[in-house]
Coordinates of C-alpha atoms and ligand atoms in Angstrom, one line a residue:
M1 CA -0.5 16.7 -7.7
K2 CA 1.3 17.0 -11.0
V3 CA 3.4 13.9 -11.6
V4 CA 6.1 15.1 -14.1
S5 CA 8.8 12.0 -13.3
T6 CA 8.7 8.8 -11.9
E7 CA 11.9 6.4 -11.6
F8 CA 12.3 3.0 -10.3
I9 CA 15.1 2.6 -8.3
K10 CA 15.6 -0.6 -7.0
S11 CA 14.2 -3.9 -5.4
A12 CA 15.3 -5.0 -1.9
T13 CA 14.7 -7.8 0.7
K14 CA 17.0 -6.4 3.6
P15 CA 18.1 -2.9 4.8
E16 CA 21.6 -3.3 3.6
Q17 CA 20.1 -3.3 0.0
Y18 CA 17.6 -0.3 0.6
P19 CA 18.4 2.7 -1.1
E20 CA 19.6 5.9 0.7
G21 CA 16.6 7.2 2.4
L22 CA 17.2 10.8 1.1
L23 CA 13.7 11.6 0.3
P24 CA 10.4 11.4 2.3
E25 CA 8.9 8.3 1.9
I26 CA 5.2 6.5 1.6
A27 CA 4.8 2.7 1.6
F28 CA 1.8 0.9 0.1
A29 CA 1.0 -2.2 1.9
G30 CA -1.9 -4.7 1.7
R31 CA -2.8 -8.3 0.9
S32 CA -1.8 -10.0 -2.0
N33 CA -4.0 -9.0 -5.3
V34 CA -5.4 -6.1 -3.3
G35 CA -4.4 -3.5 -5.8
K36 CA -1.5 -1.9 -4.2
S37 CA 0.5 -1.8 -7.7
S38 CA -2.6 -0.7 -9.6
L39 CA -2.9 2.2 -6.7
I40 CA 0.6 3.4 -7.4
N41 CA 0.1 3.5 -11.3
A42 CA -3.1 5.1 -11.1
I43 CA -1.9 8.0 -8.9
T44 CA 1.2 8.7 -10.8
Q45 CA -0.7 8.3 -14.0
R46 CA 1.9 5.5 -15.2
K47 CA 0.7 2.4 -16.5
T48 CA 3.5 0.1 -15.6
L49 CA 5.7 2.0 -13.2
A50 CA 4.6 -0.8 -10.6
R51 CA 4.1 -4.1 -12.0
T52 CA 0.6 -5.6 -11.8
S53 CA -1.0 -8.9 -12.4
S54 CA -4.0 -10.8 -12.0
K55 CA -2.1 -13.5 -10.6
P56 CA -1.7 -12.8 -6.8
G57 CA 2.0 -12.6 -5.6
C58 CA 3.2 -10.6 -8.2
T59 CA 5.3 -8.4 -5.8
Q60 CA 7.6 -10.3 -3.8
L61 CA 10.4 -7.8 -3.1
I62 CA 10.4 -4.3 -1.6
N63 CA 10.1 -2.0 -4.7
F64 CA 11.4 1.6 -4.7
F65 CA 10.5 4.7 -6.7
T66 CA 10.7 8.1 -6.7
V67 CA 8.6 10.6 -7.9
N68 CA 9.4 14.1 -9.0
N69 CA 12.9 13.4 -7.4
Q70 CA 11.0 15.0 -4.5
F71 CA 9.6 11.8 -2.4
S72 CA 9.9 8.2 -2.9
F73 CA 7.1 5.4 -2.9
V74 CA 7.6 2.0 -1.7
D75 CA 5.5 -1.1 -3.0
L76 CA 5.5 -3.7 -0.4
P77 CA 4.9 -7.4 -1.0
G78 CA 1.4 -8.4 -0.7
Y79 CA 0.6 -10.9 2.1
G80 CA -2.0 -13.6 2.5
Y81 CA -1.6 -15.3 -0.6
A82 CA -1.8 -19.2 -0.2
K83 CA 0.1 -20.3 -3.3
V84 CA 3.1 -18.2 -2.5
P85 CA 6.2 -20.8 -1.9
E86 CA 6.6 -21.6 1.8
T87 CA 10.0 -19.7 2.0
V88 CA 8.7 -16.5 0.8
K89 CA 5.7 -16.5 3.0
R90 CA 8.2 -17.1 6.1
T91 CA 10.3 -14.2 5.2
W92 CA 7.3 -11.8 4.6
G93 CA 6.7 -11.0 8.0
P94 CA 10.4 -10.3 9.4
M95 CA 10.8 -8.1 5.8
I96 CA 8.1 -5.9 6.3
E97 CA 8.8 -5.6 10.1
M98 CA 12.4 -4.7 9.4
Y99 CA 11.6 -2.3 6.8
L100 CA 8.9 -0.4 9.1
K101 CA 11.6 -0.5 12.0
N102 CA 14.3 0.6 10.2
R103 CA 13.3 3.2 7.7
A104 CA 14.0 6.7 9.1
S105 CA 12.7 8.2 6.2
L106 CA 9.2 6.5 6.1
K107 CA 6.7 9.0 6.6
D108 CA 3.3 7.1 6.2
V109 CA 1.8 3.7 5.0
I110 CA -1.0 3.5 2.8
L111 CA -3.1 0.3 4.1
I112 CA -5.0 -1.0 1.3
L113 CA -8.3 -3.0 1.6
D114 CA -10.5 -4.6 -1.0
V115 CA -13.9 -2.7 -0.1
R116 CA -15.9 -5.9 -0.4
R117 CA -13.7 -7.9 2.1
D118 CA -13.4 -7.6 6.0
P119 CA -9.7 -6.8 7.0
S120 CA -8.2 -10.2 7.2
E121 CA -6.1 -11.5 10.5
Q122 CA -2.9 -10.2 8.9
D123 CA -4.6 -6.7 8.0
M124 CA -5.3 -6.6 11.4
A125 CA -1.6 -7.7 12.7
L126 CA -0.3 -5.1 10.5
M127 CA -2.6 -2.6 11.9
D128 CA -1.1 -3.7 15.2
W129 CA 2.3 -3.2 14.1
L130 CA 1.8 0.2 12.7
R131 CA 0.4 1.4 15.9
Y132 CA 3.4 -0.2 17.7
Y133 CA 5.8 2.0 15.6
Q134 CA 3.6 5.2 16.0
I135 CA 2.6 5.1 12.2
N136 CA -1.1 6.3 11.7
P137 CA -1.8 4.5 8.2
I138 CA -4.0 6.0 5.2
V139 CA -6.7 3.2 4.9
V140 CA -7.7 3.2 1.1
L141 CA -10.7 0.7 0.2
T142 CA -10.1 0.0 -3.4
K143 CA -12.0 -1.7 -6.2
I144 CA -15.0 0.5 -5.4
D145 CA -16.1 0.2 -9.1
K146 CA -17.3 -3.4 -8.1
V147 CA -19.9 -2.3 -5.8
S148 CA -22.9 0.1 -5.4
R149 CA -22.1 3.5 -3.9
N150 CA -24.6 2.6 -1.1
Q151 CA -22.5 -0.8 -0.5
A152 CA -19.2 1.5 -0.8
K153 CA -20.6 3.9 2.0
L154 CA -21.7 0.8 4.1
R155 CA -18.5 -0.7 3.8
Q156 CA -16.5 2.4 4.5
R157 CA -18.3 2.6 7.9
Q158 CA -18.1 -1.2 8.7
I159 CA -14.3 -1.4 8.2
K160 CA -13.6 2.0 9.8
E161 CA -15.3 0.3 12.8
M162 CA -13.6 -2.8 12.5
L163 CA -10.0 -1.3 12.4
G164 CA -11.0 1.3 15.2
L165 CA -9.9 4.0 12.8
S166 CA -10.3 7.9 13.9
S167 CA -10.7 8.9 10.4
E168 CA -12.6 7.9 7.4
A169 CA -11.0 5.5 5.0
I170 CA -10.7 6.5 1.2
L171 CA -13.0 5.2 -1.5
F172 CA -11.0 4.2 -4.3
S173 CA -11.0 2.8 -7.9
A174 CA -7.9 2.1 -10.0
R175 CA -10.3 1.6 -12.8
T176 CA -12.1 4.8 -12.5
G177 CA -9.7 6.7 -11.0
E178 CA -12.1 7.7 -8.3
G179 CA -10.4 8.9 -5.0
K180 CA -7.1 9.9 -6.4
D181 CA -7.4 13.3 -5.2
A182 CA -8.2 12.4 -1.9
V183 CA -5.3 9.9 -1.8
W184 CA -3.0 12.8 -2.9
G185 CA -4.2 15.0 -0.2
C186 CA -3.4 12.6 2.6
I187 CA -0.1 11.9 1.0
M188 CA 0.9 15.3 0.8
E189 CA -0.2 16.1 4.2
N190 CA 2.3 13.3 5.7
L191 CA 5.1 14.7 3.5
V192 CA 5.5 17.9 5.1
Ligands
GTP1 P1 0.6 -8.2 -5.4 O1 1.6 -7.5 -5.9 O2 0.3 -9.7 -5.7 O3 0.7 -8.2 -3.9 O4 -1.0 -7.6 -6.0 P2 -1.2 -6.2 -5.7 O5 -1.8 -5.7 -4.5 O6 -0.1 -5.1 -6.4 O7 -2.5 -6.2 -6.8 P3 -2.5 -5.7 -8.5 O8 -2.3 -4.1 -8.4 O9 -1.3 -6.2 -9.3 O10 -3.8 -5.8 -8.8 C1 -4.5 -7.4 -8.4 C2 -5.8 -7.3 -9.7 O11 -6.8 -6.5 -9.3 C3 -5.4 -7.0 -11.3 O12 -5.9 -7.7 -12.0 C4 -5.9 -5.6 -11.2 O13 -6.3 -5.1 -12.7 C5 -7.3 -5.5 -10.3 N1 -7.5 -4.3 -9.8 C6 -6.5 -3.4 -9.2 N2 -7.2 -2.4 -8.7 C7 -8.7 -2.2 -9.2 C8 -9.7 -1.6 -9.2 O14 -9.6 -0.5 -8.7 N3 -10.7 -2.1 -9.6 C9 -10.7 -3.2 -10.4 N4 -11.9 -3.4 -10.8 N5 -9.9 -4.1 -10.3 C10 -8.8 -3.7 -9.9
MG2 MG1 1.9 -5.8 -6.6

């Protein structure tokens, strides 16, 4: 996929604030600090389109971007970070569920997991929500540069089983760029 233009549109917390859903949309979800924003930047080849941080809880709003004026990407706030203020934690669930429920232009969700960690309770809860809304997520296992090839393959099998996936999760690294083409392949399949 050749990315010729990207544009940050706006941040939102509730449906009234979402931009008009004129373009097909892909959302990126996962626990805090897993690498959602880094994945968006890696596949669009932009260093700072989505804000990244080594401090968890960086993205606390729903951020909308357009790519090539053809489709739209959404960086969802990460969950599961203990130090996020209580008020933010309480609004996270409803904020994400509202988005999943109300966004007619949403074509698919990319669920991002750290290849080294088992899916958390919240990852599982999100899987259940997605299934409930009949969204079959693209699962991406990121930070594979931190483990050996064999370990990555093993984790891929284990996580597939734990989540009950019908297809393989994608092995990805924002650091090396591995898996970018596979992620794009899945995104494009869902945009048509
Ligand atoms: P929140 O916005 O807080 O939910 O986090 P996020 O999921 O957007 O994570 P972000 O992209 O900000 O990345 C968190 C940290 O992980 C940063 O220090 C990144 O540099 C690092 N990181 C992200 N992807 C990778 C990867 O593939 N490999 C390695 N080694 N580090 C990564
Ligand atoms: Mg982020």
